[in-house]
Amino acid sequence: EDVKGLWDQYRQKEINDELLMLFGWGDGGGGPTKEMLESARVLRDLPGFPRVRQGPAESFFARLEERLEGRDVPAWDGELYLEYHRGTYTSQAQVKRANRRAEVTYHDAEALSAMVCLLTGEHDYPAAELREGWEAILLNQFHDILPGSSIRAVYDDCADDYCRILGLGEAAIERAQGAIAARVAAAGPGAVVFNGLSWARDGLVALSWWEGLEGKTLRGPDGEPAPAQVVDEGGEKRLLVQVPGVPALGYRVYPLCDAAAGQGTGLTVSTTLLENEYYRAALDERGQITSLVDKRCAREVVPPGKRANVFQAFEDRPMDFDAWDIDIYYREKMVEVTDLVEAAVEEAGPVRGTLRLTWRFYDSTIVQRVTLYAGSRRIDFRTEVDWQERQVLLKVAFPADVRATKAAYDIQFGAIERPTHSNTSWDRARFEVVGHKWADLSEGDYGVALLNDCKYGHDVDAGVLRLSLIKSAVDPDPEADRGQHAFTYSLLPHAGGWRTGGVVEEGYALNNPLRAVVVAGAQASDLPAAYSHARVDAGHVIVETIKQAEDGDGWIVRAYESRQYRNPAVRLTMGRAVRRAVECNLVEEGDAAVDWRGDSLTFPIAPFEIKTFRVWF
């Protein structure tokens, strides 16, 4: 069946008559069984049947290359959408969240460890610990663990793995931050704020409370007190500060100062209305958004008669492979979550305003904090769910008054566009699609993006953006997704399309918050009060990785083009003078020439291209 079926389905026998068939026990890389080897022996010369012989894959590809040299063969441009296993984007939400947190943590751990090594010349790069963590991350990205299609025991082990993974990563971050904080110049108490992204940015930091923070804030580089607000986060008192101007992939020291008297809130929060300088959002008695006016662009985001931030629960009983699949008929049975049992104002500025909403759904509870910020276009929906349902798919829906036949989705090192209609059978088949940090629906000069910090399944149809939140399959794990969940998704209406509307940057910012370390008092130092380890002069180019080379020789700097732009001369400026630099590939092989001088590298980049450099300082 396997051999003859493969041969019969192959349509290009006129240009190639040799096919490759992989075999082995299971689909996890198991070796051949005795029965498989006996079958291969019998099929070597079976009359009327394709001839079978065993051999290495490399020699097959060498022969294939030789046969096809100079011939016109078809090429496929774009993704190969798998019309199957659409539920794996959502099943076992806890492992998805742990994976995202691990990836962000190790990005920061590598960059901060590299920074402190190069700044001080004394700190040891934790190569062994980070390698141990990365190997465990990659192990748990195996195709039945991360997709959520394993048995219960796997996720018990997986939880232990991620505790160890995150422990190693956070320990590396704390050591690096502590080493820098102990040696920066400071005139008195304050905080060192670290930015893991490759552009300077403003943002929120939360300082653990101590008595000296009463009536205080941090002073910005312009000498003005930064807006601050005392908040309760998870039962812990904190000072939330909106700090300006944190350098790209670097840090800045912010001294403690008296808070400005009479700070205006600029925020309005009630159980039916949320407003800041950007938006005015109206809510109904079910806690759903009935109107969202973008004040700067003078337009209504929610279509007339529609409601946004609507939780939708679908009966999810696929014909086969419960944890793997979502079948297209799931849409036929949908119930909205409308039983709002509490609406309460939790915070009212001046930095952020928050409305807490609580819904009951059968045996489950959803608690959400809808948050607007002063000075930010992002609306956050910080959500905690106690989920007790089985075979119920939970989504959240945002209808948008936007006309677009394609939506864009974040993927690693770029973005991909997919249709928002069902004109053809291929279009209809893509009813659930994967995306990483964001999905965006934009017309010519305006759009709406839906960001997230740990979700991957989306669907966009007829102007409605939906994010898949919880799947709760019963096979192979009858307890899948039952229990506690925490996640944040965010709405970002914006002028222009996703490329110019700040969508990429806000997706990163949601996933990579600023980090802060307290400086207890005045200290002299050999480290500057502000430092940028790497920055680029092109906003569409992102430095994704800075780490020690795997062989310990030099430092790896990896950048990519994020908006499908072309640039003949991107300038990457490092925090120290460069002694030598070469371009290499993703596995750190090669030494192609690159233009470098002083503290900078200059290079061309093509749309969505990845560039990797090995640098010595």
XYZ file of C-alpha atoms in Angstrom:
617
model
C 0.000 0.000 0.000
C 2.733 2.475 0.945
C 5.107 1.753 -1.915
C 2.548 1.284 -4.710
C 0.434 4.186 -3.447
C 3.424 6.543 -3.429
C 4.400 5.474 -6.956
C 0.859 5.778 -8.366
C 0.300 9.257 -6.904
C 3.555 10.672 -8.264
C 2.788 12.865 -11.310
C 6.222 13.708 -12.731
C 7.584 10.353 -13.823
C 8.556 11.815 -17.207
C 11.365 13.832 -15.606
C 12.197 11.637 -12.593
C 11.539 7.960 -11.937
C 13.155 7.574 -8.514
C 11.256 8.435 -5.325
C 12.262 8.624 -1.692
C 10.175 6.865 0.954
C 10.999 7.263 4.627
C 10.181 4.387 6.950
C 10.617 3.395 10.566
C 8.573 2.650 13.659
C 6.241 5.497 14.628
C 6.739 9.092 13.503
C 9.313 10.165 16.042
C 12.432 8.923 14.297
C 12.230 5.265 15.351
C 14.291 2.689 13.452
C 13.013 -0.086 11.154
C 11.365 -3.223 12.502
C 12.165 -6.761 11.362
C 8.919 -6.804 9.369
C 9.884 -3.606 7.535
C 13.293 -4.971 6.609
C 11.730 -8.227 5.366
C 9.220 -6.235 3.292
C 12.057 -4.250 1.734
C 13.856 -7.512 0.833
C 10.740 -8.984 -0.803
C 9.994 -5.767 -2.714
C 13.489 -5.559 -4.198
C 12.378 -7.487 -7.277
C 8.653 -8.188 -7.125
C 7.183 -8.658 -10.646
C 4.843 -5.877 -11.758
C 5.819 -3.692 -8.826
C 8.096 -0.640 -8.355
C 11.612 -1.819 -7.571
C 12.657 -1.031 -3.986
C 16.155 -0.657 -2.600
C 17.541 0.813 0.596
C 20.098 3.588 0.746
C 21.028 6.907 2.330
C 18.992 10.029 1.587
C 22.066 12.066 0.648
C 22.884 9.873 -2.351
C 19.235 10.061 -3.504
C 19.353 13.856 -3.525
C 22.687 13.834 -5.351
C 21.196 11.665 -8.120
C 18.059 13.836 -8.201
C 20.126 16.996 -8.635
C 22.056 15.387 -11.468
C 18.886 14.250 -13.283
C 17.163 17.641 -12.978
C 20.137 19.823 -13.885
C 19.135 22.219 -16.640
C 15.492 21.123 -16.673
C 12.492 23.362 -16.121
C 10.817 22.041 -12.972
C 7.849 23.530 -11.072
C 8.529 25.725 -8.036
C 6.162 26.560 -5.184
C 6.246 30.034 -3.648
C 4.599 30.448 -0.243
C 3.516 28.159 2.542
C 2.337 24.577 2.105
C -0.828 24.820 4.193
C -1.603 21.501 5.905
C -5.362 20.871 5.691
C -5.227 18.819 8.850
C -4.343 19.046 12.532
C -5.508 22.655 12.881
C -6.182 22.119 16.573
C -2.486 21.745 17.359
C -2.136 25.541 17.312
C -4.240 25.672 20.497
C -4.285 22.319 22.367
C -2.571 22.235 25.780
C -2.401 26.004 26.246
C 0.003 25.741 29.179
C 2.810 24.341 27.052
C 2.260 27.063 24.450
C 2.608 29.725 27.132
C 5.689 28.082 28.648
C 7.306 27.808 25.223
C 6.742 31.500 24.436
C 8.038 32.548 27.853
C 11.108 30.349 27.408
C 11.929 31.783 23.992
C 11.680 35.357 25.291
C 13.646 34.537 28.450
C 16.536 32.967 26.545
C 16.616 35.832 24.067
C 17.089 38.227 27.000
C 19.492 35.907 28.836
C 21.789 35.658 25.813
C 21.736 39.394 25.036
C 22.268 40.496 28.656
C 25.003 37.923 29.264
C 26.805 39.055 26.126
C 26.393 42.695 27.177
C 27.871 42.277 30.637
C 30.783 40.195 29.312
C 31.727 42.887 26.806
C 31.134 45.781 29.233
C 33.090 44.416 32.182
C 35.495 41.903 30.650
C 35.119 39.894 33.859
C 31.754 38.135 33.678
C 31.748 34.539 32.428
C 29.233 33.876 29.651
C 26.944 31.046 30.925
C 27.300 28.957 27.767
C 26.777 25.571 29.434
C 23.631 26.646 31.311
C 22.079 28.323 28.290
C 22.870 25.344 26.073
C 21.256 23.008 28.613
C 18.162 25.204 28.622
C 17.975 25.498 24.825
C 18.293 21.732 24.395
C 15.378 21.253 26.783
C 13.322 23.914 24.933
C 13.977 22.162 21.621
C 13.169 18.758 23.092
C 9.788 20.103 24.204
C 9.165 21.503 20.718
C 8.907 17.879 19.528
C 5.899 17.437 17.248
C 3.562 15.893 19.816
C 4.614 17.888 22.902
C 4.348 21.516 21.798
C 1.331 20.805 19.510
C -0.552 19.472 22.528
C -1.169 15.947 21.226
C 0.602 13.882 23.895
C -0.659 11.917 26.884
C -1.036 13.392 30.379
C 2.281 12.040 31.697
C 4.159 13.966 29.005
C 2.756 17.277 30.245
C 3.561 16.424 33.837
C 7.183 15.927 32.753
C 7.006 18.969 30.499
C 5.942 21.225 33.380
C 8.994 20.114 35.360
C 11.203 20.742 32.324
C 9.943 24.293 31.913
C 10.502 25.040 35.604
C 14.132 24.074 35.090
C 14.355 25.877 31.721
C 12.973 29.149 33.068
C 15.032 28.829 36.244
C 18.280 28.586 34.273
C 17.323 31.485 32.007
C 16.142 33.806 34.756
C 19.241 33.036 36.846
C 21.445 34.088 33.918
C 19.418 37.286 33.507
C 19.608 38.132 37.216
C 23.386 37.578 37.296
C 23.936 39.803 34.270
C 21.585 42.549 35.451
C 23.060 42.437 38.944
C 26.610 42.718 37.634
C 25.698 45.800 35.614
C 23.566 47.399 38.345
C 26.426 47.028 40.818
C 28.818 48.980 38.599
C 26.792 51.746 36.928
C 27.270 55.347 37.925
C 24.456 56.503 40.222
C 24.102 59.643 42.318
C 21.582 58.046 44.636
C 18.814 55.446 44.819
C 16.971 54.610 41.607
C 16.593 51.845 39.056
C 18.446 50.441 36.077
C 15.942 49.684 33.324
C 16.904 47.124 30.656
C 15.494 46.984 27.119
C 15.834 43.653 25.267
C 14.627 45.060 21.923
C 16.756 46.641 19.222
C 15.088 50.064 19.225
C 14.915 52.729 21.925
C 11.514 52.778 23.577
C 9.342 54.136 26.340
C 7.485 51.683 28.532
C 6.207 50.577 31.896
C 8.323 49.097 34.665
C 7.006 47.800 37.976
C 9.240 48.327 41.025
C 8.770 46.099 44.046
C 7.584 48.249 46.912
C 9.716 49.515 49.737
C 9.097 52.402 52.122
C 11.376 54.745 50.226
C 9.018 54.722 47.235
C 6.235 56.613 48.990
C 5.579 59.787 46.991
C 8.422 58.981 44.598
C 8.968 58.211 40.929
C 11.896 57.913 38.517
C 13.455 60.892 36.781
C 13.669 60.728 32.992
C 16.696 61.756 30.890
C 15.036 65.132 30.303
C 15.101 65.794 34.052
C 11.329 65.534 34.443
C 9.624 63.130 36.879
C 8.128 60.173 35.002
C 4.405 59.437 35.458
C 3.915 56.855 38.217
C 1.113 54.971 39.911
C 0.927 52.659 42.918
C -0.705 49.353 41.899
C -1.509 45.954 43.320
C -0.245 43.120 41.113
C -1.075 39.637 42.304
C -1.437 40.815 45.891
C 1.916 42.661 45.837
C 2.208 46.416 46.073
C 4.318 47.947 43.264
C 5.218 51.312 41.822
C 4.357 51.405 38.126
C 6.442 53.964 36.227
C 6.224 55.089 32.600
C 9.926 55.505 31.799
C 11.067 57.297 28.627
C 14.028 56.660 26.364
C 15.431 53.247 27.288
C 18.279 52.650 24.783
C 18.123 49.888 22.167
C 19.358 46.515 23.472
C 20.722 48.332 26.463
C 19.933 50.080 29.716
C 19.546 53.456 31.397
C 19.847 54.505 35.051
C 16.809 56.422 36.310
C 17.323 58.189 39.661
C 14.556 58.286 42.231
C 12.869 61.662 42.650
C 9.724 63.244 44.074
C 6.608 62.568 42.039
C 5.119 65.546 40.248
C 2.335 67.186 42.231
C -1.191 66.972 40.868
C -0.585 64.528 38.057
C -3.677 64.467 35.874
C -4.956 61.036 35.020
C -5.978 61.623 31.406
C -7.956 58.410 31.835
C -11.647 57.749 32.382
C -12.687 54.340 33.693
C -16.192 53.211 34.591
C -18.175 50.017 34.155
C -19.587 51.322 30.854
C -16.850 53.626 29.502
C -13.058 53.563 29.107
C -11.263 56.564 27.612
C -7.740 57.907 27.113
C -6.193 60.344 24.622
C -6.515 57.755 21.847
C -9.792 55.876 22.369
C -13.290 56.035 23.763
C -14.718 52.558 24.371
C -18.341 51.889 25.360
C -19.383 48.603 27.001
C -22.813 47.012 27.392
C -24.332 45.135 30.319
C -22.569 41.926 29.185
C -19.111 43.535 29.364
C -18.764 43.548 25.567
C -17.482 46.526 23.571
C -20.261 48.126 21.512
C -18.254 51.116 20.315
C -14.547 51.893 20.019
C -13.788 55.341 18.640
C -10.239 56.052 17.501
C -10.082 59.739 18.415
C -6.852 60.529 16.547
C -8.119 59.009 13.288
C -11.762 60.080 13.822
C -13.285 56.713 13.047
C -15.352 53.975 14.663
C -13.507 50.646 14.859
C -16.505 48.398 15.663
C -19.015 48.000 12.784
C -22.585 49.214 13.454
C -24.637 46.703 15.428
C -21.611 44.516 16.248
C -19.869 43.806 19.545
C -16.141 43.273 20.194
C -14.199 41.319 22.803
C -16.877 38.639 22.684
C -15.957 35.228 24.099
C -17.395 32.506 21.881
C -17.583 28.838 22.926
C -17.942 26.168 20.230
C -18.732 22.493 20.481
C -15.476 20.904 19.345
C -15.898 17.227 18.467
C -13.712 16.446 15.443
C -14.325 13.203 13.576
C -10.798 11.975 14.317
C -7.839 12.963 16.472
C -9.472 15.097 19.130
C -6.395 17.031 20.287
C -5.047 17.370 16.749
C -8.027 18.526 14.718
C -10.621 21.250 14.381
C -13.251 20.364 11.763
C -14.900 23.107 9.733
C -18.373 22.329 11.062
C -17.338 23.470 14.580
C -18.900 26.858 13.750
C -22.401 25.378 13.618
C -22.727 25.202 17.431
C -21.655 28.405 19.166
C -22.629 29.985 22.484
C -21.519 33.451 23.568
C -20.209 33.962 27.084
C -22.594 36.637 28.388
C -23.142 35.883 32.089
C -21.303 38.899 33.537
C -21.283 38.503 37.315
C -19.014 41.432 38.232
C -17.766 44.690 36.729
C -15.520 46.841 38.906
C -13.079 49.702 38.393
C -9.716 48.460 39.631
C -7.338 51.262 38.567
C -7.983 54.829 37.402
C -4.605 56.299 36.425
C -2.545 58.322 35.971
C -0.450 55.647 34.205
C -3.143 53.097 33.449
C -6.834 52.524 33.982
C -8.297 49.059 34.441
C -11.805 47.648 34.465
C -12.113 44.168 35.978
C -14.804 41.941 34.459
C -15.866 38.481 35.605
C -17.967 36.060 33.563
C -19.367 32.664 34.470
C -19.687 29.964 31.798
C -21.111 26.622 32.973
C -18.438 25.325 35.403
C -15.818 27.838 34.297
C -14.918 31.408 35.265
C -13.224 34.136 33.220
C -11.689 37.138 34.995
C -10.401 39.871 32.717
C -8.704 43.220 33.274
C -9.346 45.571 30.359
C -6.556 48.146 30.507
C -5.971 51.488 28.776
C -2.699 53.359 29.202
C -1.687 56.997 29.149
C 0.557 57.458 26.140
C -0.036 54.060 24.489
C -2.247 52.992 21.584
C -2.422 49.425 22.853
C -5.490 48.132 24.713
C -4.607 45.113 26.864
C -6.968 42.339 27.914
C -5.170 40.593 30.795
C -7.095 37.392 31.332
C -7.258 34.605 33.919
C -9.489 31.597 33.293
C -10.534 28.690 35.476
C -11.582 26.317 32.678
C -13.510 23.150 33.498
C -15.134 22.315 30.148
C -14.438 19.373 27.847
C -14.491 19.400 24.035
C -15.286 23.110 23.988
C -13.212 25.507 21.878
C -13.018 29.037 23.352
C -12.307 31.966 21.047
C -12.500 35.739 21.365
C -13.930 37.818 18.506
C -13.233 41.391 17.375
C -15.317 42.593 14.406
C -13.482 45.442 12.674
C -14.901 48.024 10.302
C -12.091 47.349 7.828
C -12.366 46.231 4.199
C -9.565 43.786 3.342
C -9.366 40.566 1.329
C -6.138 39.506 3.030
C -4.935 39.433 6.614
C -1.292 39.412 7.710
C 0.143 37.159 10.420
C 3.411 37.269 12.319
C 5.736 34.314 11.714
C 9.351 33.800 12.697
C 11.563 36.318 10.860
C 8.711 37.871 8.892
C 5.003 37.854 8.135
C 2.637 36.034 5.805
C -0.627 37.064 4.159
C -3.671 34.812 3.818
C -7.148 35.356 2.315
C -10.085 36.485 4.456
C -12.704 35.048 2.078
C -13.837 31.598 0.895
C -13.845 32.099 -2.869
C -12.216 28.738 -3.615
C -11.896 25.371 -1.929
C -8.334 26.313 -0.994
C -9.552 29.511 0.657
C -12.272 27.637 2.556
C -9.726 25.096 3.778
C -7.734 27.800 5.579
C -10.408 28.410 8.187
C -7.891 28.173 11.053
C -4.375 29.530 10.558
C -1.246 29.855 12.601
C 0.386 33.107 13.629
C 2.821 34.057 16.349
C 2.666 37.431 18.093
C -0.038 39.158 16.003
C -2.639 39.051 13.260
C -3.593 42.200 11.343
C -6.472 43.286 9.124
C -5.739 46.492 7.200
C -7.264 48.480 4.371
C -5.320 51.165 2.503
C -4.791 53.678 5.296
C -6.107 52.029 8.466
C -6.050 48.697 10.215
C -6.648 46.708 13.380
C -4.172 44.236 14.878
C -4.821 41.573 17.494
C -1.674 40.839 19.514
C -1.042 38.034 22.013
C 1.591 36.794 24.456
C 1.170 33.005 24.110
C -1.452 32.005 21.500
C -1.047 30.666 17.953
C -4.444 29.805 16.392
C -6.398 32.483 14.484
C -9.200 32.920 12.022
C -10.161 36.069 10.135
C -13.394 35.972 8.172
C -15.726 38.706 6.885
C -13.946 41.414 8.855
C -13.910 39.530 12.187
C -10.560 38.779 13.849
C -10.711 35.822 16.203
C -8.061 34.325 18.439
C -8.280 30.719 19.661
C -7.732 30.619 23.423
C -8.508 27.139 24.833
C -9.362 23.836 23.115
C -9.964 21.277 25.937
C -9.737 17.993 24.016
C -10.293 14.640 25.757
C -8.005 12.380 23.699
C -5.205 11.475 24.256
C -5.343 13.496 27.517
C -8.840 13.487 29.082
C -7.812 16.398 31.356
C -6.310 18.615 28.641
C -6.639 22.351 29.323
C -8.772 21.889 32.429
C -7.568 24.210 35.183
C -5.950 27.629 35.446
C -4.901 29.751 32.460
C -3.310 33.196 32.245
C -2.743 35.116 29.028
C -2.907 38.589 27.526
C -4.188 39.628 24.146
C -4.210 43.237 22.947
C -6.051 45.323 20.405
C -4.069 47.813 18.349
C -6.057 50.020 15.944
C -3.600 51.987 13.828
C -3.230 54.421 10.944
C -1.705 52.860 7.833
C -1.079 49.153 7.248
C 0.740 46.699 9.494
C 4.117 47.783 8.142
C 3.718 51.435 9.142
C 1.248 51.120 12.032
C 3.702 49.907 14.685
C 2.249 46.389 14.740
C 5.590 44.558 14.662
C 7.033 46.733 17.419
C 3.980 46.475 19.683
C 3.888 42.690 19.242
C 7.464 42.523 20.459
C 6.803 45.004 23.279
C 3.894 42.941 24.616
C 6.060 39.820 24.700
C 9.323 41.497 25.817
C 8.522 43.900 28.672
C 11.175 46.188 30.127
C 13.100 44.804 33.117
C 14.229 46.853 36.116
C 16.766 46.401 38.920
C 16.828 48.704 41.941
C 19.979 50.683 42.779
C 20.014 51.173 46.555
C 22.153 54.323 46.740
C 24.978 56.393 45.323
C 27.844 54.462 43.758
C 30.878 55.293 41.669
C 31.471 53.154 38.636
C 33.319 52.401 35.458
C 30.079 51.712 33.540
C 28.077 54.472 31.837
C 24.658 55.551 33.092
C 23.155 54.715 29.677
C 24.321 52.179 27.111
C 23.131 50.608 23.853
C 24.702 47.278 22.960
C 23.378 47.263 19.368
C 21.104 49.453 17.272
C 20.233 49.837 13.607
C 19.484 52.928 11.546
C 16.603 51.215 9.718
C 13.376 50.730 11.671
C 12.364 47.754 9.542
C 15.479 45.747 10.533
C 15.365 43.967 13.900
C 18.343 42.584 15.805
C 16.863 39.297 16.968
C 19.862 37.645 18.663
C 23.134 38.587 20.334
C 25.026 35.710 21.926
C 28.393 34.060 22.223
C 29.321 31.887 19.237
C 28.683 28.187 19.878
C 32.397 27.411 19.520
C 33.256 30.278 21.889
C 35.112 32.240 19.199
C 33.523 35.677 18.844
C 29.957 36.903 19.211
C 26.930 36.199 17.017
C 24.660 39.075 15.963
C 21.566 38.058 13.975
C 19.219 40.546 12.316
C 16.292 40.226 9.952
C 14.147 42.425 7.731
C 10.632 42.572 9.220
C 8.414 44.529 6.783
C 9.246 43.192 3.306
C 11.428 46.212 2.473
C 14.727 46.331 0.597
C 17.639 48.401 1.863
C 21.049 48.674 0.146
C 22.898 49.970 3.206
C 21.746 49.145 6.724
C 24.032 50.387 9.457
C 24.329 48.260 12.604
C 26.107 50.104 15.402
C 27.570 48.189 18.328
C 28.336 49.469 21.814
C 32.061 48.807 21.412
C 34.636 49.131 18.649
C 34.722 46.155 16.290
C 38.063 44.375 15.760
C 36.828 42.037 13.023
C 33.490 40.930 11.533
C 32.379 38.312 8.997
C 29.027 37.132 7.709
C 28.093 33.511 8.427
C 25.032 31.298 8.081
C 22.437 30.313 10.673
C 24.579 27.482 12.042
C 27.546 29.852 12.338
C 29.520 28.488 9.378
C 31.315 30.658 6.824
C 33.331 33.861 6.855
C 32.072 36.026 3.998
C 33.336 39.596 3.962
C 31.209 42.349 5.478
C 31.875 46.085 5.494
C 32.879 47.102 9.017
C 34.739 50.021 10.503
C 34.895 51.562 13.954
C 31.883 50.354 15.886
C 29.602 49.697 12.876
C 28.728 47.116 10.221
C 27.073 48.163 6.944
C 25.256 45.642 4.780
C 22.443 45.319 2.220
C 19.287 43.433 3.130
C 16.438 42.041 1.035
C 12.758 41.610 2.045
C 12.453 39.200 4.996
C 16.139 38.314 4.688
C 18.047 36.984 7.712
C 21.612 38.189 8.273
C 23.996 36.541 10.737
C 27.387 38.010 11.651
C 30.289 36.777 13.756
C 31.901 39.765 15.459
C 35.048 40.223 17.505
C 35.503 43.345 19.667
